[in-house]
PDB file of C-alpha atoms in Angstrom:
ATOM      1  CA  MET V  22      -6.284 -26.883  29.279  1.00 97.00           C
ATOM      2  CA  ASP V  23      -9.782 -26.207  30.538  1.00 98.00           C
ATOM      3  CA  LEU V  24     -10.578 -24.009  33.545  1.00 98.00           C
ATOM      4  CA  TYR V  25     -13.947 -24.468  35.204  1.00 98.00           C
ATOM      5  CA  PHE V  26     -14.770 -21.118  36.792  1.00 98.00           C
ATOM      6  CA  SER V  27     -17.512 -18.919  38.179  1.00 98.00           C
ATOM      7  CA  PRO V  28     -17.382 -15.163  37.512  1.00 98.00           C
ATOM      8  CA  MET V  29     -15.618 -13.192  40.263  1.00 98.00           C
ATOM      9  CA  ALA V  30     -14.918 -16.346  42.263  1.00 98.00           C
ATOM     10  CA  CYS V  31     -11.431 -17.281  43.411  1.00 98.00           C
ATOM     11  CA  SER V  32     -10.986 -18.978  40.033  1.00 98.00           C
ATOM     12  CA  MET V  33     -10.280 -15.497  38.658  1.00 98.00           C
ATOM     13  CA  ALA V  34      -6.773 -15.870  40.098  1.00 98.00           C
ATOM     14  CA  THR V  35      -6.104 -18.691  37.640  1.00 98.00           C
ATOM     15  CA  ARG V  36      -7.402 -16.573  34.767  1.00 98.00           C
ATOM     16  CA  ILE V  37      -4.922 -13.877  35.798  1.00 98.00           C
ATOM     17  CA  ALA V  38      -2.098 -16.431  35.948  1.00 98.00           C
ATOM     18  CA  ALA V  39      -3.046 -17.841  32.548  1.00 98.00           C
ATOM     19  CA  TYR V  40      -2.964 -14.390  30.968  1.00 98.00           C
ATOM     20  CA  GLU V  41       0.379 -13.633  32.607  1.00 98.00           C
ATOM     21  CA  ALA V  42       1.777 -16.886  31.226  1.00 98.00           C
ATOM     22  CA  GLY V  43       0.234 -16.609  27.769  1.00 97.00           C
ATOM     23  CA  ALA V  44      -1.347 -20.023  28.328  1.00 97.00           C
ATOM     24  CA  ASP V  45      -3.671 -21.617  25.797  1.00 95.00           C
ATOM     25  CA  ILE V  46      -6.674 -22.202  28.014  1.00 97.00           C
ATOM     26  CA  ARG V  47     -10.417 -22.630  27.548  1.00 97.00           C
ATOM     27  CA  PHE V  48     -12.757 -21.164  30.146  1.00 98.00           C
ATOM     28  CA  LEU V  49     -15.899 -23.128  31.056  1.00 98.00           C
ATOM     29  CA  LYS V  50     -18.391 -21.158  33.143  1.00 98.00           C
ATOM     30  CA  VAL V  51     -20.130 -23.003  35.957  1.00 98.00           C
ATOM     31  CA  ASP V  52     -23.569 -21.954  37.167  1.00 96.00           C
ATOM     32  CA  THR V  53     -23.047 -22.493  40.884  1.00 92.00           C
ATOM     33  CA  LYS V  54     -26.568 -21.283  41.701  1.00 90.00           C
ATOM     34  CA  ALA V  55     -28.252 -23.984  39.626  1.00 93.00           C
ATOM     35  CA  ARG V  56     -29.386 -27.201  41.284  1.00 94.00           C
ATOM     36  CA  PRO V  57     -27.661 -29.314  40.261  1.00 95.00           C
ATOM     37  CA  LYS V  58     -24.708 -27.094  39.420  1.00 97.00           C
ATOM     38  CA  VAL V  59     -24.125 -27.129  35.699  1.00 97.00           C
ATOM     39  CA  VAL V  60     -21.346 -26.216  33.265  1.00 98.00           C
ATOM     40  CA  GLU V  61     -22.250 -24.009  30.308  1.00 96.00           C
ATOM     41  CA  ASP V  62     -21.810 -26.997  27.966  1.00 94.00           C
ATOM     42  CA  GLY V  63     -24.554 -28.841  29.863  1.00 95.00           C
ATOM     43  CA  THR V  64     -22.291 -31.076  31.943  1.00 95.00           C
ATOM     44  CA  GLU V  65     -23.355 -31.588  35.557  1.00 97.00           C
ATOM     45  CA  PHE V  66     -20.523 -30.004  37.488  1.00 98.00           C
ATOM     46  CA  LEU V  67     -20.608 -32.578  40.284  1.00 97.00           C
ATOM     47  CA  ALA V  68     -19.391 -35.081  37.696  1.00 96.00           C
ATOM     48  CA  VAL V  69     -16.284 -32.895  37.345  1.00 97.00           C
ATOM     49  CA  ASN V  70     -15.778 -32.067  41.027  1.00 97.00           C
ATOM     50  CA  ALA V  71     -17.846 -33.896  43.621  1.00 97.00           C
ATOM     51  CA  MET V  72     -17.354 -30.956  46.014  1.00 96.00           C
ATOM     52  CA  GLY V  73     -19.041 -28.655  43.515  1.00 96.00           C
ATOM     53  CA  GLN V  74     -16.405 -25.969  43.923  1.00 96.00           C
ATOM     54  CA  VAL V  75     -14.423 -23.927  41.423  1.00 98.00           C
ATOM     55  CA  PRO V  76     -11.764 -23.732  40.213  1.00 98.00           C
ATOM     56  CA  VAL V  77     -11.036 -27.037  38.540  1.00 98.00           C
ATOM     57  CA  LEU V  78      -8.318 -27.296  35.926  1.00 98.00           C
ATOM     58  CA  ARG V  79      -8.306 -30.051  33.332  1.00 98.00           C
ATOM     59  CA  THR V  80      -4.767 -30.409  32.018  1.00 98.00           C
ATOM     60  CA  ASP V  81      -3.861 -31.282  28.452  1.00 96.00           C
ATOM     61  CA  ASP V  82      -3.429 -34.924  29.461  1.00 96.00           C
ATOM     62  CA  GLY V  83      -6.825 -35.052  31.178  1.00 97.00           C
ATOM     63  CA  GLU V  84      -5.805 -34.725  34.819  1.00 98.00           C
ATOM     64  CA  LEU V  85      -8.309 -32.859  36.970  1.00 98.00           C
ATOM     65  CA  ILE V  86      -6.670 -30.534  39.504  1.00 98.00           C
ATOM     66  CA  VAL V  87      -8.656 -28.957  42.325  1.00 98.00           C
ATOM     67  CA  GLU V  88      -7.866 -26.415  45.051  1.00 97.00           C
ATOM     68  CA  ASN V  89      -6.861 -22.921  44.049  1.00 96.00           C
ATOM     69  CA  PRO V  90      -3.275 -22.835  45.440  1.00 97.00           C
ATOM     70  CA  VAL V  91      -2.443 -26.144  43.735  1.00 98.00           C
ATOM     71  CA  ILE V  92      -3.847 -25.005  40.395  1.00 98.00           C
ATOM     72  CA  LEU V  93      -1.957 -21.721  40.617  1.00 98.00           C
ATOM     73  CA  GLN V  94       1.313 -23.511  41.282  1.00 98.00           C
ATOM     74  CA  TYR V  95       0.647 -25.894  38.397  1.00 98.00           C
ATOM     75  CA  ILE V  96       0.171 -22.969  35.989  1.00 98.00           C
ATOM     76  CA  ALA V  97       3.300 -21.277  37.323  1.00 98.00           C
ATOM     77  CA  ASP V  98       5.377 -24.437  36.944  1.00 98.00           C
ATOM     78  CA  ARG V  99       3.899 -25.279  33.554  1.00 98.00           C
ATOM     79  CA  PHE V 100       4.992 -21.882  32.213  1.00 98.00           C
ATOM     80  CA  PRO V 101       8.239 -21.109  34.055  1.00 98.00           C
ATOM     81  CA  ALA V 102       9.247 -18.300  31.683  1.00 98.00           C
ATOM     82  CA  ALA V 103       6.442 -16.180  33.166  1.00 98.00           C
ATOM     83  CA  GLY V 104       8.240 -16.181  36.520  1.00 98.00           C
ATOM     84  CA  LEU V 105       5.057 -16.637  38.544  1.00 98.00           C
ATOM     85  CA  ILE V 106       6.779 -18.696  41.245  1.00 98.00           C
ATOM     86  CA  PRO V 107      10.447 -19.405  41.912  1.00 98.00           C
ATOM     87  CA  ALA V 108      11.561 -22.890  40.918  1.00 97.00           C
ATOM     88  CA  GLU V 109      12.857 -23.922  44.344  1.00 97.00           C
ATOM     89  CA  GLY V 110      14.281 -22.891  47.661  1.00 98.00           C
ATOM     90  CA  ALA V 111      13.408 -20.190  50.150  1.00 98.00           C
ATOM     91  CA  GLU V 112      11.981 -17.809  47.548  1.00 97.00           C
ATOM     92  CA  ARG V 113       9.519 -20.449  46.362  1.00 98.00           C
ATOM     93  CA  ARG V 114       8.496 -21.151  49.952  1.00 98.00           C
ATOM     94  CA  LYS V 115       7.751 -17.461  50.448  1.00 98.00           C
ATOM     95  CA  VAL V 116       5.211 -17.534  47.625  1.00 98.00           C
ATOM     96  CA  GLN V 117       3.778 -20.808  48.914  1.00 98.00           C
ATOM     97  CA  SER V 118       3.445 -19.281  52.374  1.00 98.00           C
ATOM     98  CA  TRP V 119       1.508 -16.367  50.937  1.00 98.00           C
ATOM     99  CA  LEU V 120      -0.754 -18.734  48.999  1.00 98.00           C
ATOM    100  CA  SER V 121      -1.452 -20.580  52.240  1.00 98.00           C
ATOM    101  CA  PHE V 122      -2.054 -17.337  54.148  1.00 98.00           C
ATOM    102  CA  ILE V 123      -4.483 -16.041  51.539  1.00 98.00           C
ATOM    103  CA  GLY V 124      -6.327 -19.343  51.315  1.00 98.00           C
ATOM    104  CA  SER V 125      -6.669 -19.959  55.036  1.00 97.00           C
ATOM    105  CA  GLU V 126      -6.567 -16.573  56.752  1.00 98.00           C
ATOM    106  CA  LEU V 127      -8.528 -14.560  54.181  1.00 98.00           C
ATOM    107  CA  HIS V 128     -10.504 -16.838  51.889  1.00 98.00           C
ATOM    108  CA  THR V 129     -11.838 -19.441  54.300  1.00 97.00           C
ATOM    109  CA  GLY V 130     -11.008 -17.614  57.520  1.00 96.00           C
ATOM    110  CA  ALA V 131     -12.981 -14.473  56.739  1.00 97.00           C
ATOM    111  CA  PHE V 132     -14.656 -14.191  53.366  1.00 98.00           C
ATOM    112  CA  ILE V 133     -16.588 -17.462  53.418  1.00 97.00           C
ATOM    113  CA  ALA V 134     -18.651 -16.140  56.321  1.00 97.00           C
ATOM    114  CA  LEU V 135     -18.796 -12.534  55.151  1.00 97.00           C
ATOM    115  CA  LEU V 136     -20.094 -13.474  51.704  1.00 97.00           C
ATOM    116  CA  SER V 137     -22.500 -16.127  52.970  1.00 96.00           C
ATOM    117  CA  LYS V 138     -26.217 -15.405  52.900  1.00 93.00           C
ATOM    118  CA  THR V 139     -26.861 -17.879  55.704  1.00 96.00           C
ATOM    119  CA  ALA V 140     -23.984 -17.294  58.150  1.00 97.00           C
ATOM    120  CA  PRO V 141     -25.272 -15.956  61.512  1.00 97.00           C
ATOM    121  CA  ASP V 142     -24.480 -12.418  62.563  1.00 96.00           C
ATOM    122  CA  GLY V 143     -22.051 -13.647  65.212  1.00 97.00           C
ATOM    123  CA  ALA V 144     -20.019 -15.520  62.628  1.00 97.00           C
ATOM    124  CA  LYS V 145     -19.926 -12.475  60.383  1.00 97.00           C
ATOM    125  CA  ALA V 146     -18.802 -10.229  63.256  1.00 96.00           C
ATOM    126  CA  PHE V 147     -16.032 -12.669  64.150  1.00 97.00           C
ATOM    127  CA  ALA V 148     -14.923 -12.889  60.517  1.00 97.00           C
ATOM    128  CA  ARG V 149     -14.903  -9.121  60.110  1.00 97.00           C
ATOM    129  CA  GLU V 150     -12.734  -8.700  63.212  1.00 96.00           C
ATOM    130  CA  ALA V 151     -10.338 -11.353  61.923  1.00 96.00           C
ATOM    131  CA  LEU V 152     -10.231  -9.675  58.523  1.00 98.00           C
ATOM    132  CA  THR V 153      -9.340  -6.332  60.108  1.00 97.00           C
ATOM    133  CA  GLU V 154      -6.279  -7.872  61.771  1.00 97.00           C
ATOM    134  CA  ARG V 155      -5.167  -9.603  58.592  1.00 98.00           C
ATOM    135  CA  LEU V 156      -5.587  -6.537  56.406  1.00 98.00           C
ATOM    136  CA  ALA V 157      -3.489  -4.562  58.881  1.00 98.00           C
ATOM    137  CA  TYR V 158      -0.809  -7.272  58.668  1.00 98.00           C
ATOM    138  CA  LEU V 159      -0.819  -7.084  54.871  1.00 98.00           C
ATOM    139  CA  ASP V 160      -0.707  -3.296  54.916  1.00 98.00           C
ATOM    140  CA  ALA V 161       2.380  -3.335  57.144  1.00 98.00           C
ATOM    141  CA  HIS V 162       4.080  -5.908  54.916  1.00 98.00           C
ATOM    142  CA  LEU V 163       3.400  -3.948  51.724  1.00 98.00           C
ATOM    143  CA  ARG V 164       4.806  -0.644  52.935  1.00 98.00           C
ATOM    144  CA  GLY V 165       7.722   0.008  50.619  1.00 97.00           C
ATOM    145  CA  ARG V 166       7.033  -3.148  48.588  1.00 98.00           C
ATOM    146  CA  GLU V 167       5.491  -3.441  45.138  1.00 98.00           C
ATOM    147  CA  PHE V 168       4.461  -7.096  45.477  1.00 98.00           C
ATOM    148  CA  LEU V 169       4.100  -9.720  48.187  1.00 98.00           C
ATOM    149  CA  ALA V 170       7.344 -11.568  47.432  1.00 97.00           C
ATOM    150  CA  GLY V 171       9.737  -9.457  45.394  1.00 92.00           C
ATOM    151  CA  LYS V 172       8.027  -9.700  42.009  1.00 97.00           C
ATOM    152  CA  PHE V 173       4.554 -10.420  40.741  1.00 98.00           C
ATOM    153  CA  SER V 174       3.579 -14.005  41.537  1.00 98.00           C
ATOM    154  CA  VAL V 175       0.508 -16.207  41.605  1.00 98.00           C
ATOM    155  CA  ALA V 176       0.045 -15.097  45.222  1.00 98.00           C
ATOM    156  CA  ASP V 177      -0.532 -11.514  44.081  1.00 98.00           C
ATOM    157  CA  GLY V 178      -3.212 -12.649  41.649  1.00 98.00           C
ATOM    158  CA  TYR V 179      -4.954 -14.587  44.419  1.00 98.00           C
ATOM    159  CA  LEU V 180      -4.747 -11.671  46.845  1.00 98.00           C
ATOM    160  CA  PHE V 181      -6.192  -9.324  44.231  1.00 98.00           C
ATOM    161  CA  VAL V 182      -9.331 -11.462  44.137  1.00 98.00           C
ATOM    162  CA  MET V 183      -9.673 -11.216  47.908  1.00 98.00           C
ATOM    163  CA  LEU V 184      -9.272  -7.440  47.761  1.00 98.00           C
ATOM    164  CA  THR V 185     -11.940  -7.307  45.076  1.00 98.00           C
ATOM    165  CA  TRP V 186     -14.278  -9.173  47.412  1.00 98.00           C
ATOM    166  CA  ALA V 187     -13.426  -6.686  50.164  1.00 98.00           C
ATOM    167  CA  ARG V 188     -14.427  -3.844  47.862  1.00 96.00           C
ATOM    168  CA  TYR V 189     -17.725  -5.641  47.078  1.00 96.00           C
ATOM    169  CA  LEU V 190     -18.360  -5.811  50.830  1.00 97.00           C
ATOM    170  CA  ALA V 191     -17.601  -2.077  51.158  1.00 96.00           C
ATOM    171  CA  ILE V 192     -14.669  -2.687  53.509  1.00 97.00           C
ATOM    172  CA  ASP V 193     -13.108   0.651  54.478  1.00 97.00           C
ATOM    173  CA  PHE V 194      -9.529   0.711  53.190  1.00 97.00           C
ATOM    174  CA  SER V 195      -8.601   4.087  54.636  1.00 98.00           C
ATOM    175  CA  PRO V 196      -6.705   2.411  57.535  1.00 98.00           C
ATOM    176  CA  TYR V 197      -4.667   0.437  54.986  1.00 98.00           C
ATOM    177  CA  PRO V 198      -3.136   2.935  52.540  1.00 98.00           C
ATOM    178  CA  ALA V 199      -0.283   0.663  51.395  1.00 98.00           C
ATOM    179  CA  LEU V 200      -2.711  -2.173  50.726  1.00 98.00           C
ATOM    180  CA  ALA V 201      -5.104   0.137  48.882  1.00 98.00           C
ATOM    181  CA  ALA V 202      -2.271   1.441  46.703  1.00 98.00           C
ATOM    182  CA  TYR V 203      -1.164  -2.147  46.011  1.00 98.00           C
ATOM    183  CA  ARG V 204      -4.700  -3.105  44.968  1.00 98.00           C
ATOM    184  CA  ASP V 205      -4.944  -0.106  42.659  1.00 98.00           C
ATOM    185  CA  ARG V 206      -1.550  -0.886  41.069  1.00 97.00           C
ATOM    186  CA  LEU V 207      -2.589  -4.439  40.385  1.00 98.00           C
ATOM    187  CA  GLN V 208      -5.842  -3.253  38.851  1.00 97.00           C
ATOM    188  CA  THR V 209      -3.838  -1.565  36.082  1.00 98.00           C
ATOM    189  CA  ARG V 210      -1.652  -4.603  35.311  1.00 98.00           C
ATOM    190  CA  PRO V 211      -2.738  -5.881  31.863  1.00 98.00           C
ATOM    191  CA  SER V 212      -3.401  -9.475  32.917  1.00 98.00           C
ATOM    192  CA  VAL V 213      -5.337  -8.381  35.989  1.00 98.00           C
ATOM    193  CA  ALA V 214      -7.328  -5.694  34.195  1.00 98.00           C
ATOM    194  CA  ARG V 215      -8.272  -8.099  31.410  1.00 98.00           C
ATOM    195  CA  ALA V 216      -9.335 -10.852  33.791  1.00 98.00           C
ATOM    196  CA  PHE V 217     -11.292  -8.468  36.012  1.00 98.00           C
ATOM    197  CA  ASP V 218     -13.113  -6.791  33.114  1.00 98.00           C
ATOM    198  CA  GLU V 219     -14.110 -10.116  31.565  1.00 98.00           C
ATOM    199  CA  GLU V 220     -15.319 -11.658  34.798  1.00 98.00           C
ATOM    200  CA  PHE V 221     -17.116  -8.563  36.066  1.00 97.00           C
ATOM    201  CA  THR V 222     -19.002  -8.348  32.775  1.00 97.00           C
ATOM    202  CA  LEU V 223     -20.120 -11.969  33.166  1.00 97.00           C
ATOM    203  CA  PHE V 224     -20.988 -11.394  36.825  1.00 96.00           C
ATOM    204  CA  LYS V 225     -23.203  -8.406  36.033  1.00 94.00           C
ATOM    205  CA  ALA V 226     -24.935 -10.283  33.232  1.00 93.00           C
ATOM    206  CA  ALA V 227     -25.847 -13.109  35.606  1.00 86.00           C
ATOM    207  CA  ALA V 228     -27.047 -10.835  38.435  1.00 78.00           C
TER     208      ALA V 228
END
């Protein structure tokens, strides 16, 4: 499998999942600042994904999968022994619900504007207010819980990326002690620590 990624982007969640699963995967870095966007092997990235967004996963049989929650579920299903998502039923739907929440309420609902260099101040203020409500919701949910849905899942890897972005934006976590403790626990998990260290090193080198 090949993962097209950009350092510290949401594609880091798939790197975490791959390390959890012990997957044999090749990482192809995409320069998203180049025009046109280009893969490190010289391929124009728009030929891989016309939307120009990471992550993209190329499976062993050549299928191209886009959209972070779909890729994460593919990895989890491809390596069921890792236990990254339940096989079926209500427990699986809980993880899927968290993937949807993270993707819509945090990723696109708040961080797209907050990380944008061109979003107007009003959009950023609205996004920051929305983020405050959602972080409070997560903090309440995580009181007395180690993970989002019983055990570590692909949703936790995705949420860790969002919390990393929040740290980059200097979001004050003092009102969210359970969420801060959760973030710090995840940071020490071997798969998460490895993925973060590798991607942060690449991110700093490109800055």
